[in-house]
Every structure is written in structure tokens, then in C-alpha cells.
Amino acid sequence: MAESKPKLVLAYSGGLDTSVILKWLCEKGFEVIAFCANVGQHEEDFSAVKAKAVAVGATKCIVTDLRKEFVTDYVFDCIKSNAIYEGRYLLGTSIARPCIAKEMIRIATEEGASYIAHGATGKGNDQVRFEMCAQALSPTIQCVAPWRDAEFIESFKGRSDLLAYCEKHGIPVDAKPKANYSVDENLFHTSYESGQLEDAACGPDESMFKMTVSPQRAPDTSETVVIEFNKGIPVKITNKTDGTVKTDPLEIFLYCNMIAGKHGIGRIDIVENRFVGIKSRGVYETPGGTLLRAAHMDLEGICMDREVKRITEGLSNEFARLCYYGFWFAPEMELIRHSLDFSQRDVIGHVEIELYKGNCIIKGRSSPKALYNADLASMDIEGGGDAFDYNPADAQGFIRINAVRLKTYAALRAKDN
């Protein structure tokens, strides 16, 4: 009786690299189960991906629709934390990896697989993200990383070697000309890097963008939307211009992508610091995320206590760092997420935003949990404004300043009881 092959779950895209890796793993004696996550890639033919995986040698190919889970459990966590890496990057690729890794481990457990594999390169962040998440979720799982394997690297030194291997083994290759840059897509963002973009002085081609129009080509007429939040989570969007209303989490986010992208919102071109110590140039478009973050941050301004805001800004930075580095399921991230959840209990209300040629213009905000008091804030003494001189250097003034803040907060808490 032949000895059974060890089972391995491969994160599979259907592209050149993972198709070569799939066949190579089969040659190494693994029973390969291909896994493809639907996290909102644009125009992906998942039936073709499944057929190709099996044709190349996988015993099966599992495609899981993770779009709703991706939005509710990952993207919205980023929004309510105001997470942004190095002050610019909204974590579009980073946040998808734990979602994919979690499903990958679920499949490995269900299929009795002891190994997982991925096609991430040895110079990128994704190798770290996949493997850190996997180890946190399944401490016994073993990971195969071909692009860190000496034999694999020796065999495949470039695209020509990969193509020759495909020809030898009858692996179908996309006949379309390959763009001179790499693309990573999900419903949160699209990223572009490498190739021609490795020249940091070379601007991106307008033709490559998928989710946004350029601000110059955006409509000359603005649109106004109202976004409602409950405990920091978007729960409704209303387009005041045409009356469109969305309340389902996935539909809210997809609509935010559409309306913000239509008005040229959410493009950035940056050089960032990778976890592995290399600087990387990336071009990103994150239309819906940019819109929701702007609305959420504005609503916090009226709902959140000053000192809580100060502390959560530090937590937000740490959230972004841990997410970028792949520590989504680490205990320190659990602590931060619970703390941020607590901070969001009063972030309830709506924000009105005008969208125009790359800009999110805040028009107003309202909240039943507002700590803002117009009479108290007024500079008009006759109209009820307070003439007291709040001099922080004076002890009485310092006590008065903080007493106002704490009394306002206590009054809000009393309404909840």
C-alpha cells in the first residue's frame, strides 16, 4: 500500500508564480489543496482559477467568498481605529492577509493538512503576515515558502525560467501582455508596485488605475453624502444628491468605493518602510476607506473626550504598526482592539460630506452623544458665553478646565443609566 502524501494548502491566485509553485509542490511529494480567497478582486474569474488549479495538479481548489467578513471584521476595524501606517498608508494589503490566513487555517484543519504554502517573495511583507497569522492560529502548522527555498530560487531566477517550466509541464499562461508593475487587489484598495514604479521619480501611468478617476477628470458637479455611525462602525450611507441609501455593511463599503472613486478620492503615491528593513515605493487607491476615515475622524471630534482621544491616537498608531507587520492575532493586538472598542462606545451620529475632485469636504456633523456645547463654547458673553479666564498656569483655572470636561462626560454617562 502506497504511503499517503502529506497534505498542504496553497494560497493560490491562478497567476504565473503560484501555478509554478503548485506544480513544484506536487513534484516534491505533497498533496496540494489550492485555496483562493474572494476578497473583492476586480473582474476575477474564479471558475477559471479552480479549473486551472486542478489541471496543474491540485486535488481540489476551494474558493471562499470572504468579502462580507473582510468588511465587517477587518476593514471596519481599521476605520474605527483611524489606522494609518506612517501617516499615509491605509493598510489595504496588510488588512486582507489575516482574513485570508484565518480561512486558510480553517481549511487546513478541516482537510487534515499539516502544511500551508504561499507565493510571497523573500523581500516583501506578505511572507511575514501570512506566517505570523498562521502560527498564532495554529501553532502546529508548518509553512512552506518557496521563494525562500534555495533549490526553488536556484531553479527560478526570473520570469523566463518560470515560463520555461510552464511550457515543459503544459501549464497554461495568460497570453495578455504583462504590465510593467505588480498589482494587488481587494475591495479595500488596489496597490501597484515594482517594475517601472521602482524608479521613485517615475510617476504612475493614468491608465493603470482601476478604482478611481483622476481628480482632473472627476465630475464638475459635486455630490453630498451623509454617513451614519454606531459605536464607530458605519451603518448607513445616504446620497443627498440622488437619494441612494445603503445599510448592508458590504453594500455600504462598495457604494463608498464607487462614489468616492467617481470623484477622484483616495489616491496616494508613497515610499514606505517594509517590515524586512527595505524601503518600498507603492501607489495605492483606497476610495471608500479614505471617505469613511474622514467621516469617522470628524465624528470623533464631537463625541470623544479629549484625553481619550489623546490616548487612542497612540493606540491607532500601534494598531497600524501591528497590522502592517502581521501581528493581527497577537495578544498585544487583542488588547489594543478591545481598548479601541471601548473608546468607540459614544461615537454615534452622522457626518455630512461633499465629494468634489479628490476632496472630502465636511459640511456638518451631529450626535446624540455629543460632548460639544455651543453655549459653553460661545465667545459671546451676552449670549451665554463664559467670561472666566482659563489660565492653565493657575491652579483654579486648571481645575475649572478639567471640571467642565469631566462634568460634561459624567452628564453623558448619567443619560445611559
mmCIF file of C-alpha atoms in Angstrom, residues 217-369:
data_model
loop_
_atom_site.group_PDB
_atom_site.id
_atom_site.type_symbol
_atom_site.label_atom_id
_atom_site.label_comp_id
_atom_site.label_asym_id
_atom_site.label_seq_id
_atom_site.Cartn_x
_atom_site.Cartn_y
_atom_site.Cartn_z
ATOM 1 C CA ARG A 217 -11.270 64.155 -14.836
ATOM 2 C CA ALA A 218 -13.773 63.888 -11.988
ATOM 3 C CA PRO A 219 -17.248 65.417 -12.461
ATOM 4 C CA ASP A 220 -17.543 69.194 -12.332
ATOM 5 C CA THR A 221 -20.605 68.799 -10.102
ATOM 6 C CA SER A 222 -20.164 67.674 -6.503
ATOM 7 C CA GLU A 223 -22.272 65.131 -4.606
ATOM 8 C CA THR A 224 -23.136 65.149 -0.915
ATOM 9 C CA VAL A 225 -23.440 62.041 1.250
ATOM 10 C CA VAL A 226 -24.443 61.502 4.872
ATOM 11 C CA ILE A 227 -22.644 58.673 6.680
ATOM 12 C CA GLU A 228 -24.074 57.321 9.939
ATOM 13 C CA PHE A 229 -22.033 55.519 12.588
ATOM 14 C CA ASN A 230 -22.912 53.397 15.594
ATOM 15 C CA LYS A 231 -20.062 52.808 18.064
ATOM 16 C CA GLY A 232 -17.571 53.808 15.398
ATOM 17 C CA ILE A 233 -18.947 51.436 12.728
ATOM 18 C CA PRO A 234 -20.563 52.751 9.523
ATOM 19 C CA VAL A 235 -24.211 51.633 9.481
ATOM 20 C CA LYS A 236 -25.769 53.745 6.732
ATOM 21 C CA ILE A 237 -24.870 55.986 3.809
ATOM 22 C CA THR A 238 -27.333 58.305 2.116
ATOM 23 C CA ASN A 239 -26.612 60.205 -1.077
ATOM 24 C CA LYS A 240 -28.442 63.523 -0.623
ATOM 25 C CA THR A 241 -27.972 64.309 -4.307
ATOM 26 C CA ASP A 242 -29.785 61.308 -5.798
ATOM 27 C CA GLY A 243 -31.435 59.654 -2.774
ATOM 28 C CA THR A 244 -29.448 56.385 -2.783
ATOM 29 C CA VAL A 245 -29.440 54.629 0.616
ATOM 30 C CA LYS A 246 -27.300 51.648 1.696
ATOM 31 C CA THR A 247 -27.432 49.869 5.072
ATOM 32 C CA ASP A 248 -25.837 46.441 4.487
ATOM 33 C CA PRO A 249 -22.148 46.543 5.543
ATOM 34 C CA LEU A 250 -20.784 45.172 2.260
ATOM 35 C CA GLU A 251 -23.109 47.345 0.188
ATOM 36 C CA ILE A 252 -22.147 50.423 2.228
ATOM 37 C CA PHE A 253 -18.489 49.849 1.544
ATOM 38 C CA LEU A 254 -18.893 49.045 -2.136
ATOM 39 C CA TYR A 255 -21.007 52.169 -2.568
ATOM 40 C CA CYS A 256 -18.374 54.259 -0.765
ATOM 41 C CA ASN A 257 -15.800 52.874 -3.201
ATOM 42 C CA MET A 258 -17.965 53.761 -6.178
ATOM 43 C CA ILE A 259 -18.972 57.277 -5.136
ATOM 44 C CA ALA A 260 -15.538 58.284 -3.825
ATOM 45 C CA GLY A 261 -13.744 56.752 -6.804
ATOM 46 C CA LYS A 262 -16.087 58.608 -9.158
ATOM 47 C CA HIS A 263 -14.909 61.878 -7.608
ATOM 48 C CA GLY A 264 -11.182 61.079 -7.673
ATOM 49 C CA ILE A 265 -10.773 60.437 -3.951
ATOM 50 C CA GLY A 266 -8.237 58.081 -2.396
ATOM 51 C CA ARG A 267 -5.035 58.025 -4.473
ATOM 52 C CA ILE A 268 -1.583 58.181 -2.910
ATOM 53 C CA ASP A 269 1.968 57.616 -4.152
ATOM 54 C CA ILE A 270 4.444 56.919 -1.331
ATOM 55 C CA VAL A 271 7.714 55.342 -0.241
ATOM 56 C CA GLU A 272 7.199 53.279 2.913
ATOM 57 C CA ASN A 273 9.314 51.171 5.251
ATOM 58 C CA ARG A 274 8.759 47.441 4.912
ATOM 59 C CA PHE A 275 8.938 45.164 7.928
ATOM 60 C CA VAL A 276 12.008 43.419 6.481
ATOM 61 C CA GLY A 277 14.033 46.640 6.521
ATOM 62 C CA ILE A 278 13.706 47.699 2.879
ATOM 63 C CA LYS A 279 12.066 50.866 1.644
ATOM 64 C CA SER A 280 9.354 50.258 -0.925
ATOM 65 C CA ARG A 281 7.590 52.579 -3.360
ATOM 66 C CA GLY A 282 3.871 51.935 -3.740
ATOM 67 C CA VAL A 283 0.950 53.593 -5.480
ATOM 68 C CA TYR A 284 -2.420 52.978 -3.847
ATOM 69 C CA GLU A 285 -6.063 53.808 -4.416
ATOM 70 C CA THR A 286 -8.394 53.440 -1.432
ATOM 71 C CA PRO A 287 -11.506 55.473 -2.264
ATOM 72 C CA GLY A 288 -14.077 54.085 0.173
ATOM 73 C CA GLY A 289 -11.589 53.799 3.012
ATOM 74 C CA THR A 290 -10.475 57.406 2.561
ATOM 75 C CA LEU A 291 -14.074 58.648 2.652
ATOM 76 C CA LEU A 292 -15.074 56.618 5.726
ATOM 77 C CA ARG A 293 -11.923 57.528 7.637
ATOM 78 C CA ALA A 294 -12.541 61.240 7.045
ATOM 79 C CA ALA A 295 -16.128 60.906 8.281
ATOM 80 C CA HIS A 296 -15.198 58.817 11.312
ATOM 81 C CA MET A 297 -12.412 61.134 12.440
ATOM 82 C CA ASP A 298 -14.732 64.109 12.179
ATOM 83 C CA LEU A 299 -17.451 62.432 14.236
ATOM 84 C CA GLU A 300 -14.925 61.562 16.955
ATOM 85 C CA GLY A 301 -14.253 65.284 17.271
ATOM 86 C CA ILE A 302 -17.749 65.913 18.615
ATOM 87 C CA CYS A 303 -18.204 62.645 20.572
ATOM 88 C CA MET A 304 -14.869 61.729 22.109
ATOM 89 C CA ASP A 305 -13.353 63.066 25.318
ATOM 90 C CA ARG A 306 -10.092 64.991 24.905
ATOM 91 C CA GLU A 307 -7.912 62.660 26.964
ATOM 92 C CA VAL A 308 -9.474 59.546 25.460
ATOM 93 C CA LYS A 309 -8.693 60.994 22.038
ATOM 94 C CA ARG A 310 -5.080 61.604 23.022
ATOM 95 C CA ILE A 311 -4.651 58.013 24.192
ATOM 96 C CA THR A 312 -6.442 56.468 21.212
ATOM 97 C CA GLU A 313 -4.157 58.318 18.804
ATOM 98 C CA GLY A 314 -1.261 56.311 20.226
ATOM 99 C CA LEU A 315 -3.311 53.115 20.094
ATOM 100 C CA SER A 316 -4.198 53.836 16.474
ATOM 101 C CA ASN A 317 -0.535 54.142 15.539
ATOM 102 C CA GLU A 318 0.252 50.853 17.285
ATOM 103 C CA PHE A 319 -2.749 49.179 15.635
ATOM 104 C CA ALA A 320 -1.397 50.225 12.229
ATOM 105 C CA ARG A 321 2.120 49.041 13.022
ATOM 106 C CA LEU A 322 0.967 45.635 14.279
ATOM 107 C CA CYS A 323 -1.385 45.162 11.335
ATOM 108 C CA TYR A 324 1.354 46.097 8.855
ATOM 109 C CA TYR A 325 3.828 43.717 10.499
ATOM 110 C CA GLY A 326 1.399 40.774 10.576
ATOM 111 C CA PHE A 327 0.524 40.602 14.268
ATOM 112 C CA TRP A 328 -3.264 40.743 13.830
ATOM 113 C CA PHE A 329 -3.878 37.706 16.051
ATOM 114 C CA ALA A 330 -1.195 38.551 18.640
ATOM 115 C CA PRO A 331 -2.206 39.257 22.274
ATOM 116 C CA GLU A 332 -1.000 42.859 22.097
ATOM 117 C CA MET A 333 -3.298 43.476 19.132
ATOM 118 C CA GLU A 334 -6.187 41.924 21.049
ATOM 119 C CA LEU A 335 -5.533 44.370 23.885
ATOM 120 C CA ILE A 336 -5.480 47.339 21.523
ATOM 121 C CA ARG A 337 -8.623 46.300 19.679
ATOM 122 C CA HIS A 338 -10.560 45.856 22.934
ATOM 123 C CA SER A 339 -9.351 49.271 24.124
ATOM 124 C CA LEU A 340 -10.381 50.906 20.861
ATOM 125 C CA ASP A 341 -13.784 49.195 21.029
ATOM 126 C CA PHE A 342 -14.318 50.772 24.445
ATOM 127 C CA SER A 343 -13.291 54.185 23.120
ATOM 128 C CA GLN A 344 -15.942 53.947 20.390
ATOM 129 C CA ARG A 345 -18.995 53.405 22.602
ATOM 130 C CA ASP A 346 -20.096 57.038 22.215
ATOM 131 C CA VAL A 347 -19.039 57.517 18.585
ATOM 132 C CA ILE A 348 -22.621 57.596 17.377
ATOM 133 C CA GLY A 349 -24.113 60.034 14.893
ATOM 134 C CA HIS A 350 -23.737 61.206 11.323
ATOM 135 C CA VAL A 351 -21.418 63.322 9.197
ATOM 136 C CA GLU A 352 -22.342 65.165 6.003
ATOM 137 C CA ILE A 353 -19.591 65.254 3.373
ATOM 138 C CA GLU A 354 -19.371 66.893 -0.038
ATOM 139 C CA LEU A 355 -17.285 64.995 -2.618
ATOM 140 C CA TYR A 356 -15.547 67.092 -5.246
ATOM 141 C CA LYS A 357 -12.479 66.481 -7.400
ATOM 142 C CA GLY A 358 -10.381 64.489 -4.941
ATOM 143 C CA ASN A 359 -11.665 66.246 -1.832
ATOM 144 C CA CYS A 360 -13.837 65.131 1.087
ATOM 145 C CA ILE A 361 -15.340 68.395 2.340
ATOM 146 C CA ILE A 362 -17.016 68.152 5.744
ATOM 147 C CA LYS A 363 -20.295 70.087 5.760
ATOM 148 C CA GLY A 364 -21.552 69.236 9.247
ATOM 149 C CA ARG A 365 -21.964 66.616 11.933
ATOM 150 C CA SER A 366 -24.457 65.663 14.655
ATOM 151 C CA SER A 367 -24.560 63.166 17.519
ATOM 152 C CA PRO A 368 -26.878 62.257 20.406
ATOM 153 C CA LYS A 369 -23.663 61.633 22.376
#
